XYZ file of C-alpha atoms in Angstrom:
699
model
C -28.591 151.984 163.023
C -32.279 152.407 163.252
C -35.097 150.501 162.190
C -38.323 152.172 160.805
C -41.301 150.621 161.188
C -43.734 152.522 158.924
C -41.580 151.949 156.078
C -39.750 148.732 157.006
C -36.495 149.980 156.614
C -32.912 150.175 158.125
C -32.108 153.856 158.959
C -28.216 155.292 159.396
C -28.328 157.646 162.534
C -25.813 159.904 164.105
C -23.320 159.680 161.316
C -20.043 160.956 161.589
C -16.962 161.556 159.337
C -14.227 159.106 159.768
C -10.338 159.697 158.837
C -9.405 158.762 155.521
C -7.772 155.050 154.940
C -5.159 156.392 152.525
C -1.470 157.607 153.189
C 0.712 158.845 150.618
C 4.590 158.756 150.799
C 6.816 161.652 151.938
C 9.644 160.455 149.470
C 9.387 161.123 145.759
C 10.296 157.964 144.082
C 12.129 157.543 140.457
C 11.112 154.801 138.051
C 10.710 153.628 134.620
C 6.995 152.833 133.013
C 6.768 149.456 131.544
C 3.164 149.148 130.913
C 1.084 152.275 129.734
C -2.101 152.639 131.559
C -4.884 152.075 129.137
C -8.191 153.674 130.984
C -9.480 155.974 133.276
C -10.653 154.164 135.998
C -8.697 155.045 139.670
C -6.921 152.239 141.261
C -7.553 153.493 145.053
C -11.828 153.353 143.981
C -11.022 149.645 143.467
C -9.651 149.422 146.672
C -11.252 151.681 149.066
C -14.281 150.579 147.823
C -13.222 146.592 147.771
C -14.027 145.928 144.215
C -12.256 143.123 141.662
C -8.731 143.783 142.592
C -7.670 141.720 139.751
C -9.536 143.509 137.155
C -8.439 146.593 138.033
C -4.953 145.256 137.645
C -5.503 144.234 134.382
C -6.244 147.629 133.177
C -3.788 149.656 135.009
C -0.309 150.175 134.109
C 3.048 149.433 135.621
C 6.073 151.298 136.474
C 9.311 149.717 137.813
C 11.854 151.334 140.306
C 14.573 150.644 142.468
C 15.633 150.684 146.459
C 18.296 149.517 148.333
C 19.134 147.639 145.459
C 16.233 145.822 144.707
C 14.101 146.283 141.846
C 9.990 147.043 142.964
C 6.720 147.201 140.855
C 4.171 149.341 141.012
C 0.425 149.782 139.395
C -0.960 153.127 138.443
C -3.817 154.593 136.159
C -4.243 157.792 134.168
C -5.944 159.301 137.164
C -2.724 159.075 139.186
C -1.006 161.351 136.642
C 0.034 164.255 138.526
C -0.479 167.555 135.776
C -2.671 166.305 132.843
C -5.812 163.670 133.080
C -5.549 163.925 129.378
C -4.430 159.886 128.249
C -2.739 161.621 125.249
C -0.149 163.349 127.514
C 0.674 160.372 129.839
C 3.917 159.179 129.671
C 4.895 156.391 127.381
C 7.252 153.099 127.582
C 10.390 153.773 128.506
C 9.846 156.862 129.704
C 11.475 158.126 133.373
C 8.815 159.224 135.767
C 8.679 160.556 139.643
C 5.570 159.481 141.880
C 4.811 158.732 145.186
C 3.513 155.662 146.892
C 0.116 155.869 148.182
C -1.272 152.868 151.079
C -4.899 151.866 151.951
C -4.518 150.932 155.785
C -7.268 148.571 155.690
C -6.259 146.252 152.696
C -2.292 147.052 152.574
C -2.488 147.324 148.783
C -0.166 149.994 147.128
C -0.393 152.199 143.930
C 1.605 155.176 142.323
C 0.378 158.267 142.696
C 1.075 162.095 141.356
C 3.129 160.399 138.482
C 4.749 162.899 135.958
C 7.516 162.945 133.346
C 10.985 163.017 135.239
C 13.196 165.906 133.732
C 15.311 164.196 131.260
C 18.586 165.902 130.394
C 18.946 166.850 126.260
C 22.078 165.189 126.675
C 23.299 162.289 128.546
C 27.375 161.674 129.113
C 29.568 158.546 129.044
C 32.421 156.979 128.371
C 33.656 154.896 124.880
C 34.186 151.472 126.185
C 34.099 149.383 122.967
C 34.790 149.758 119.233
C 33.881 147.267 116.700
C 34.172 147.383 113.108
C 30.971 150.058 112.557
C 29.676 150.204 115.899
C 30.348 150.655 119.485
C 28.917 150.759 122.651
C 29.608 153.428 125.384
C 29.042 153.130 129.461
C 26.399 155.433 130.743
C 27.731 158.315 133.533
C 23.345 158.242 134.763
C 23.097 154.530 134.683
C 25.225 151.290 135.219
C 24.620 150.087 131.638
C 25.995 150.069 128.179
C 24.064 152.046 125.164
C 24.760 151.145 121.725
C 26.348 153.654 119.026
C 26.631 153.190 115.167
C 29.463 155.344 113.611
C 27.344 157.393 111.382
C 26.007 158.736 114.776
C 29.353 160.744 115.371
C 29.548 164.283 114.097
C 33.262 164.272 112.894
C 35.564 161.705 111.891
C 35.264 158.713 113.294
C 39.344 157.866 113.157
C 39.781 160.354 116.140
C 37.207 158.346 118.403
C 39.166 155.941 120.569
C 38.546 153.941 123.574
C 38.256 156.100 126.774
C 37.140 159.434 125.340
C 34.167 161.249 126.985
C 31.347 161.956 124.795
C 27.894 163.220 124.984
C 24.905 161.956 123.071
C 21.284 161.891 122.870
C 18.693 158.812 123.696
C 16.228 157.411 120.804
C 14.485 153.933 121.171
C 14.201 152.144 118.090
C 13.139 148.403 117.564
C 12.359 148.722 121.312
C 16.023 149.617 122.097
C 17.668 152.312 123.006
C 20.819 153.801 120.998
C 22.692 156.552 121.237
C 22.859 159.656 118.873
C 24.040 162.633 117.689
C 27.496 161.941 119.481
C 29.755 164.600 119.878
C 33.428 164.378 122.083
C 33.801 166.402 125.594
C 36.948 167.585 127.190
C 39.161 164.755 128.816
C 37.895 164.543 132.638
C 34.440 165.471 132.072
C 32.574 162.358 132.849
C 33.177 161.626 136.312
C 31.634 158.082 137.844
C 33.360 158.160 141.062
C 32.960 160.835 143.883
C 36.107 160.355 145.741
C 35.756 161.345 149.631
C 38.173 163.293 151.265
C 38.298 161.541 154.320
C 41.532 159.255 154.534
C 41.661 155.976 156.344
C 44.526 154.504 157.844
C 44.725 150.589 157.095
C 44.215 148.339 154.133
C 41.992 151.039 152.794
C 43.207 154.595 151.848
C 40.066 156.145 150.465
C 35.890 155.785 149.979
C 34.552 156.089 146.803
C 31.463 156.239 145.972
C 29.636 155.831 142.352
C 27.672 158.006 141.393
C 25.266 156.067 139.457
C 23.940 153.087 141.889
C 25.522 154.470 144.828
C 28.104 151.812 145.229
C 30.755 152.517 147.641
C 34.141 150.479 147.457
C 37.915 151.202 147.889
C 40.038 152.649 145.545
C 43.591 154.167 145.345
C 45.059 151.485 147.759
C 48.559 151.233 148.765
C 50.380 149.125 151.109
C 51.614 150.307 154.231
C 54.940 149.550 155.731
C 53.413 148.186 158.967
C 51.759 145.033 156.841
C 55.455 143.416 156.677
C 56.065 143.833 160.565
C 52.501 142.084 161.024
C 52.845 139.633 158.598
C 56.908 138.929 159.595
C 57.411 138.416 155.932
C 60.996 138.218 155.037
C 61.784 141.223 152.786
C 65.375 141.078 150.675
C 67.193 143.781 148.933
C 68.712 143.850 145.496
C 69.896 146.132 142.521
C 67.876 146.547 138.629
C 70.014 144.882 136.362
C 67.919 144.852 133.296
C 64.832 146.704 131.983
C 62.852 145.539 129.225
C 59.646 147.226 127.819
C 57.436 145.876 131.073
C 59.377 143.799 132.893
C 63.133 143.103 134.093
C 65.476 141.297 136.126
C 67.276 142.599 139.458
C 70.706 140.710 141.291
C 69.827 140.162 145.007
C 72.471 141.876 147.164
C 71.186 141.044 150.949
C 73.123 138.714 153.044
C 71.281 135.749 153.172
C 68.007 134.881 151.168
C 64.845 134.121 152.128
C 64.508 131.134 149.837
C 68.112 130.075 149.094
C 68.273 131.770 145.402
C 71.604 132.770 146.067
C 73.498 135.307 143.293
C 70.746 134.086 140.435
C 68.977 137.254 138.714
C 64.852 137.381 139.512
C 62.331 138.120 137.246
C 59.739 141.069 138.063
C 57.294 142.535 136.396
C 56.061 146.195 136.744
C 52.692 145.732 138.063
C 54.246 144.530 141.444
C 55.945 147.998 142.023
C 52.925 148.922 144.771
C 54.258 152.772 144.932
C 52.995 154.928 142.130
C 56.017 156.900 141.067
C 56.143 159.585 137.692
C 60.090 158.166 137.547
C 60.020 154.598 135.874
C 62.749 152.072 136.822
C 66.161 152.052 135.709
C 68.920 149.839 135.978
C 71.039 150.523 138.814
C 68.137 151.232 140.996
C 68.045 149.731 144.666
C 64.614 148.217 145.310
C 63.012 146.116 148.516
C 61.249 142.863 147.497
C 59.553 139.650 148.492
C 60.593 136.210 146.815
C 57.763 134.275 145.669
C 57.321 131.071 142.944
C 55.610 131.683 139.795
C 52.034 130.134 139.977
C 52.410 128.869 136.069
C 55.869 127.421 137.144
C 56.541 126.441 140.935
C 60.198 126.254 140.518
C 60.697 129.384 138.424
C 61.383 132.075 141.480
C 59.973 135.780 141.268
C 60.303 139.174 142.795
C 56.785 140.739 144.130
C 55.957 143.436 146.449
C 58.792 146.085 145.463
C 59.719 148.580 146.834
C 62.392 151.529 145.497
C 64.892 152.574 148.091
C 66.741 155.748 148.313
C 70.276 156.034 146.530
C 72.742 154.044 148.832
C 70.237 152.435 151.052
C 71.999 148.886 150.538
C 75.607 148.654 151.819
C 77.840 145.498 151.910
C 81.018 144.707 152.444
C 83.523 144.453 149.377
C 87.329 143.976 149.007
C 89.074 145.133 145.500
C 92.287 143.399 144.890
C 95.605 144.905 144.784
C 96.879 143.598 141.602
C 96.367 144.637 137.972
C 94.844 142.449 135.437
C 95.071 142.789 131.751
C 92.334 141.509 129.434
C 90.196 142.434 126.434
C 86.776 142.674 125.899
C 84.499 140.008 124.426
C 81.239 140.907 125.023
C 79.452 144.522 124.771
C 76.196 145.000 126.954
C 73.255 145.176 125.020
C 72.049 147.563 122.455
C 71.097 151.053 123.586
C 67.470 151.672 123.022
C 66.381 154.904 120.831
C 63.562 156.273 122.957
C 65.562 156.474 126.287
C 68.598 155.968 128.074
C 68.180 152.091 129.691
C 70.010 149.390 128.735
C 68.702 145.689 128.192
C 71.640 144.792 129.829
C 74.097 146.669 131.866
C 77.048 144.054 131.684
C 79.777 143.122 129.560
C 82.589 140.343 129.559
C 86.209 141.202 129.835
C 88.288 137.896 129.199
C 91.871 138.034 131.236
C 94.501 135.196 132.121
C 95.054 133.904 135.620
C 97.481 131.473 136.442
C 97.768 130.233 132.974
C 94.088 130.031 132.382
C 91.636 131.881 130.606
C 88.530 133.647 133.075
C 85.822 135.835 131.995
C 84.738 139.008 134.273
C 81.730 141.302 134.032
C 81.805 144.832 134.056
C 79.194 147.597 134.744
C 78.646 149.580 131.998
C 78.395 152.866 133.773
C 82.205 152.114 134.893
C 83.396 152.546 131.516
C 82.122 152.741 127.823
C 84.238 150.228 125.895
C 83.849 148.214 122.508
C 84.484 144.786 121.539
C 88.420 143.971 121.324
C 89.301 146.917 123.255
C 92.542 146.157 125.781
C 91.993 147.176 129.456
C 93.545 146.913 132.521
C 91.305 146.332 135.777
C 91.012 145.213 139.374
C 88.887 142.870 140.528
C 86.223 143.843 143.091
C 84.802 140.759 145.493
C 81.479 141.002 147.949
C 80.935 139.294 151.015
C 78.180 137.101 149.877
C 79.985 136.321 146.453
C 80.232 132.345 145.332
C 83.601 131.396 143.747
C 82.575 133.127 140.552
C 79.407 134.814 140.836
C 79.702 138.393 142.524
C 82.944 139.540 141.234
C 83.193 142.635 138.946
C 85.932 144.629 137.076
C 86.835 147.861 138.741
C 89.169 150.829 138.145
C 89.080 149.986 134.302
C 91.238 151.457 132.045
C 91.470 151.749 128.176
C 95.281 150.656 126.829
C 94.401 150.396 123.235
C 91.199 150.326 120.896
C 90.753 147.885 118.098
C 90.753 149.810 114.762
C 88.285 150.073 112.190
C 88.066 146.904 109.705
C 87.217 146.953 105.911
C 85.855 144.215 103.643
C 83.724 143.653 100.844
C 80.362 142.928 100.885
C 79.970 139.314 99.193
C 76.297 138.699 100.159
C 72.715 140.786 100.369
C 69.377 139.260 101.779
C 66.043 140.822 102.666
C 67.558 142.558 105.752
C 70.971 141.568 106.299
C 74.216 140.729 104.444
C 77.778 139.603 105.047
C 80.886 141.008 104.229
C 83.951 139.178 103.143
C 87.105 140.428 105.389
C 90.109 141.846 103.480
C 92.664 139.262 104.721
C 90.016 136.416 103.337
C 89.806 135.384 107.625
C 85.865 134.801 107.364
C 82.427 136.122 106.547
C 81.026 138.900 109.124
C 77.349 139.201 109.234
C 75.708 142.816 109.481
C 72.141 144.215 109.906
C 71.019 146.786 107.772
C 70.078 149.017 110.243
C 73.815 149.372 111.205
C 74.928 150.669 108.149
C 75.251 154.332 107.835
C 73.645 155.375 104.676
C 70.922 154.649 101.954
C 71.291 150.362 102.148
C 69.933 150.691 98.202
C 73.636 151.962 97.760
C 75.185 148.296 98.435
C 76.142 145.710 96.166
C 77.640 142.632 95.945
C 81.630 143.679 95.501
C 81.386 147.002 97.484
C 84.507 147.943 99.627
C 82.955 148.696 103.183
C 84.795 149.896 106.507
C 83.321 148.870 109.943
C 83.645 147.595 113.882
C 83.332 144.258 115.089
C 80.813 144.072 118.019
C 79.321 141.011 120.067
C 76.087 142.011 121.288
C 74.550 139.268 123.820
C 75.604 136.498 122.128
C 78.344 134.432 121.301
C 78.780 135.360 117.303
C 80.449 138.348 116.435
C 78.773 140.888 113.997
C 79.333 143.924 112.094
C 78.137 147.913 113.331
C 78.830 151.223 112.090
C 79.038 150.180 108.412
C 79.936 152.534 105.776
C 80.389 152.793 102.118
C 84.357 153.442 101.215
C 84.339 155.753 98.125
C 85.930 154.063 94.814
C 88.677 156.866 94.409
C 89.936 155.130 98.012
C 90.193 151.590 96.679
C 93.584 150.574 96.431
C 92.981 147.375 94.331
C 96.410 146.821 92.601
C 96.065 144.147 89.848
C 98.566 142.505 87.743
C 98.147 142.590 83.752
C 99.127 138.743 83.310
C 96.294 136.010 83.021
C 97.267 132.746 84.850
C 95.684 129.269 84.601
C 95.178 126.850 87.276
C 93.170 124.500 89.018
C 90.835 124.906 92.311
C 92.825 122.964 95.280
C 90.241 124.001 97.929
C 86.705 125.160 98.027
C 85.692 128.382 99.977
C 84.433 127.177 103.129
C 81.573 129.285 103.919
C 79.406 127.355 106.499
C 80.399 129.162 110.202
C 79.548 125.627 112.253
C 82.371 124.386 109.927
C 85.422 124.074 111.404
C 87.723 122.135 109.618
C 90.022 124.415 107.360
C 90.295 127.952 106.582
C 87.729 130.029 105.522
C 89.211 131.410 101.641
C 89.775 128.907 98.633
C 93.097 127.830 96.929
C 93.858 127.858 93.153
C 97.085 125.991 92.232
C 99.138 127.154 89.703
C 101.777 124.475 88.032
C 105.105 126.197 87.644
C 106.572 124.810 84.017
C 110.313 124.632 85.181
C 111.754 121.801 86.935
C 112.416 121.565 90.170
C 110.378 124.998 91.457
C 107.083 124.071 93.361
C 103.709 124.989 92.678
C 102.308 128.477 93.813
C 98.865 128.895 95.659
C 96.922 131.611 95.587
C 93.648 132.158 98.034
C 90.638 133.760 96.690
C 86.930 134.339 98.253
C 83.433 135.369 97.074
C 84.696 138.609 95.570
C 87.389 137.031 93.584
C 84.350 134.929 91.597
C 83.361 136.448 88.340
C 79.882 135.182 88.495
C 79.989 134.840 92.209
C 79.534 131.058 92.013
C 82.110 128.802 93.835
C 84.014 126.711 91.513
C 84.169 122.765 92.662
C 87.322 120.991 93.821
C 89.583 120.489 90.716
C 87.862 122.695 88.074
C 90.140 124.747 85.953
C 90.207 128.572 86.275
C 91.622 131.452 84.884
C 92.357 134.387 86.996
C 95.039 137.500 87.613
C 96.529 138.611 91.251
C 95.998 141.588 92.666
C 97.275 142.687 96.186
C 94.887 144.937 98.386
C 95.456 147.224 101.126
C 99.625 145.239 101.567
C 98.028 142.083 102.291
C 99.215 138.653 100.587
C 98.448 138.380 97.077
C 94.849 137.227 96.154
C 92.964 135.972 92.760
C 90.681 137.901 91.129
C 88.455 138.001 88.078
C 88.552 134.087 88.318
C 86.675 132.487 85.238
C 86.409 128.331 85.013
C 87.880 127.292 82.235
C 85.183 124.912 79.860
C 86.723 121.941 78.287
C 85.233 120.957 75.139
C 84.427 117.188 74.624
C 82.896 115.087 72.145
C 80.129 112.618 72.948
C 77.446 110.751 71.632
C 73.539 110.791 72.343
C 72.869 107.642 74.547
C 69.332 107.966 74.861
C 66.284 110.334 75.123
C 63.603 110.745 77.641
C 61.003 113.584 77.624
C 62.841 117.024 77.926
C 66.429 115.264 79.677
C 68.919 112.713 78.312
C 72.330 111.290 78.548
C 75.119 111.461 76.614
C 78.056 108.843 76.328
C 81.399 110.851 77.023
C 84.572 109.936 75.988
C 87.077 108.590 78.660
C 84.226 108.818 80.901
C 82.429 105.597 82.673
C 79.060 106.914 83.599
C 76.827 108.524 81.401
C 76.340 112.181 81.824
C 72.905 114.024 81.754
C 71.328 116.872 80.020
C 68.562 118.950 79.170
C 66.963 119.287 75.572
C 67.219 123.192 77.050
C 70.898 123.780 76.916
C 71.451 122.301 72.973
C 72.321 125.197 70.598
C 71.534 126.482 67.219
C 68.190 124.607 67.785
C 69.081 121.500 66.314
C 67.027 118.217 66.734
C 69.093 115.148 68.826
C 68.448 111.749 68.141
C 70.084 108.648 69.504
C 73.365 108.216 68.205
C 74.357 111.906 67.173
C 77.729 113.157 67.757
C 77.942 116.209 70.000
C 80.151 118.424 71.257
C 79.949 119.817 74.971
C 80.762 121.694 78.382
C 80.695 119.058 81.430
C 79.886 120.608 84.635
C 80.133 119.554 88.183
C 77.593 120.820 90.886
C 79.483 121.564 93.729
C 76.390 121.188 96.338
C 74.740 117.790 94.966
C 78.366 116.596 93.150
C 76.160 115.868 90.129
C 77.544 116.352 86.751
C 75.595 117.337 83.837
C 76.234 118.890 80.231
C 75.894 122.550 79.145
C 76.535 124.198 75.584
C 75.486 120.985 73.751
C 76.010 121.427 70.160
C 75.484 118.832 67.343
C 78.047 118.104 64.962
C 77.269 114.807 63.129
C 74.308 113.010 62.895
C 73.441 109.012 63.465
C 73.614 107.022 60.410
C 70.243 105.893 60.961
C 68.968 109.266 60.598
C 71.186 110.518 57.459
C 68.100 110.594 55.392
C 66.802 113.948 56.144
C 64.042 113.653 53.803
C 62.416 110.826 56.689
C 60.873 113.268 59.481
C 59.163 111.412 61.957
C 58.567 113.089 65.396
C 58.881 110.716 68.826
C 56.124 108.522 69.953
C 54.884 109.109 73.358
C 56.540 107.477 75.958
C 53.096 105.233 77.077
C 53.096 104.356 73.628
C 56.718 102.674 73.150
C 57.273 99.498 72.689
C 60.418 97.703 74.571
C 61.900 95.646 71.293
C 65.372 95.576 72.841
C 64.669 91.898 73.714
C 63.591 90.763 70.513
C 65.627 88.925 67.810
C 65.330 91.289 64.664
C 67.785 89.065 62.865
C 65.529 85.658 62.820
C 64.431 84.165 59.332
C 60.987 83.914 58.736
C 57.445 85.586 57.523
C 57.600 89.113 57.056
C 54.869 91.628 57.198
C 55.218 94.379 54.710
C 52.922 97.507 54.118
C 51.106 97.390 50.500
C 48.937 99.884 51.093
C 48.356 102.649 53.863
C 45.099 103.447 55.483
C 42.721 106.222 53.915
C 40.016 108.023 55.280
C 36.569 108.116 53.875
C 35.668 108.754 50.571
C 34.101 112.862 50.350
C 32.235 112.388 47.068
C 29.204 109.997 45.924
C 30.612 108.404 43.364
C 33.466 107.121 45.257
C 31.161 106.073 47.899
C 29.347 103.395 45.311
C 32.975 102.400 44.009
C 34.487 101.412 47.413
C 33.098 99.772 51.082
C 30.088 98.500 51.823
C 26.785 98.429 50.251
C 24.068 100.512 51.452
C 22.335 99.086 54.792
C 18.961 97.318 54.223
C 16.396 97.890 56.760
C 14.690 94.420 57.442
C 11.174 95.928 58.217
C 11.027 97.206 54.677
C 12.426 93.692 53.457
C 9.618 91.844 54.930
C 6.912 93.879 53.835
C 7.742 93.643 50.274
C 7.578 89.841 50.840
C 4.198 89.906 52.237
C 3.368 92.431 49.318
């Protein structure tokens, strides 16, 4: 600096050019415009000239960008645009831009420079992650974010779109929110979220995966190595799969010693515990290795975890086969075989046999023999080393001696999806499901003759299977012509829980000849004409028939209705009671059971049929017919309707024979007169207003 005395001013001398105070980053960044710049002023001018930074910030735009997992915000102005300085071509809010970061060395302030719109692809890709009633969400492949879409934006039929489908779409901003438009379906596997490295690591991590969207690295395709069991000294047990369901199953422990002392009990396991991926599912009989743990929800329930399949024959255990041959019959078959596969939900059945005069049961494997309920078989007992008194014992070397033949019976009940069959021998009613019927269920009616096989599937109660309808031409019911009369001496016992007595009912026919005993005939549901069980002691008529060489049975059983006489004791609303001859108690009846549309009054003589309900043991009268009217109602000209119950007066306790003054009706009440002359001649005089009378007196 120098001072000029003539002009009295300071002068700059020896002026040299200084290096610039601005630095621009070499790395290009990508961000999103949050606030659009509103003026032409350059932010770096404020920084170099040290103008008011706050005033520049208020008029500049904002860009947000991510780096190393953190979000930063940086200002910019329209002069910092790389391509066109015209504000009309500047990027708008929510636009994706690329830029460099400029820094002032003196002040340390930073701003975005060379700002330009990023190359946005015409279509974005993603995977459908949620479907609602009329909208859904797509997980985007470019950013870790979901985007909304409406069903109307899908080009094809929306019913074809399911969760997990790969799609491409355009992005539009509506109501300040991004939405997907012009959605179309892509081939499966087009959208990839992760890049899996080819390098394989040894240890707890099998492969390294890097997310394309945010660069996050994580482990994938993790498998458990056998060395982990040795390092942790984990006790492993071995066993065989005994049953398989849809997503879980049960296994039988075959190790000589168990880590938890579970013994021979079956363990539950879930398919998620199979840590080795395999194309073949677990089936009954597979040998596996596992660890025994306790269910977190039930500390007393052991389960199998960390399951690994073993090769066939890996498990070896000592076993002994008895030389003695036993004979028995099948009392329980294995569970029903599924239609979609050959797996059984239970692979064991039960054989009942006698040893030392006592009945015993032993299991058999379905792979050893194909048996049915009731089959006679011979077998040997196989007992393993670790089997207890009853566990670990099974039947081997099974030979079929005889097979239970086909049975026949009559359909006696049809429900919504099941029914019951009455055996030909009238022993019992057998349950059957419509899925066990071979044919159209609509062909079945009450009384249809069918043939079937007996089976016991996973329970204690037997049921009918392979039910087939027997053609009418093959029916062999021989009916005898005469009609007999008898009395029901025992009702049908159709309740399976009631073990008292036999199933069939009995009808007793008394002999007319002296010295001859009464004859009884069995009957069932099919024997009844109206399929209603008559109560004990009911008089019936029937015919005798013989079915398939069995004993004679009663068919076409009809209740004989004895007509009795009585009188109407009382009537209360829609019901009443009758006083029947030779009966101490009154009999209940309904007015709807009155024949000939006649009207009954108390004291009328009637004829009716008395029946007793077998379920409630309540006696009632049916087919009530009026034969003689009561003397108090003999005059047919007097027709009065019965008063309502709420208006009735109880006069039974009053003494009507006492002498005294009586009230006699001399004139019936009449309504108001209709003409003017009658009004003047009868009734009261017209009403006189007091106000008008007062005025007249004053006048």
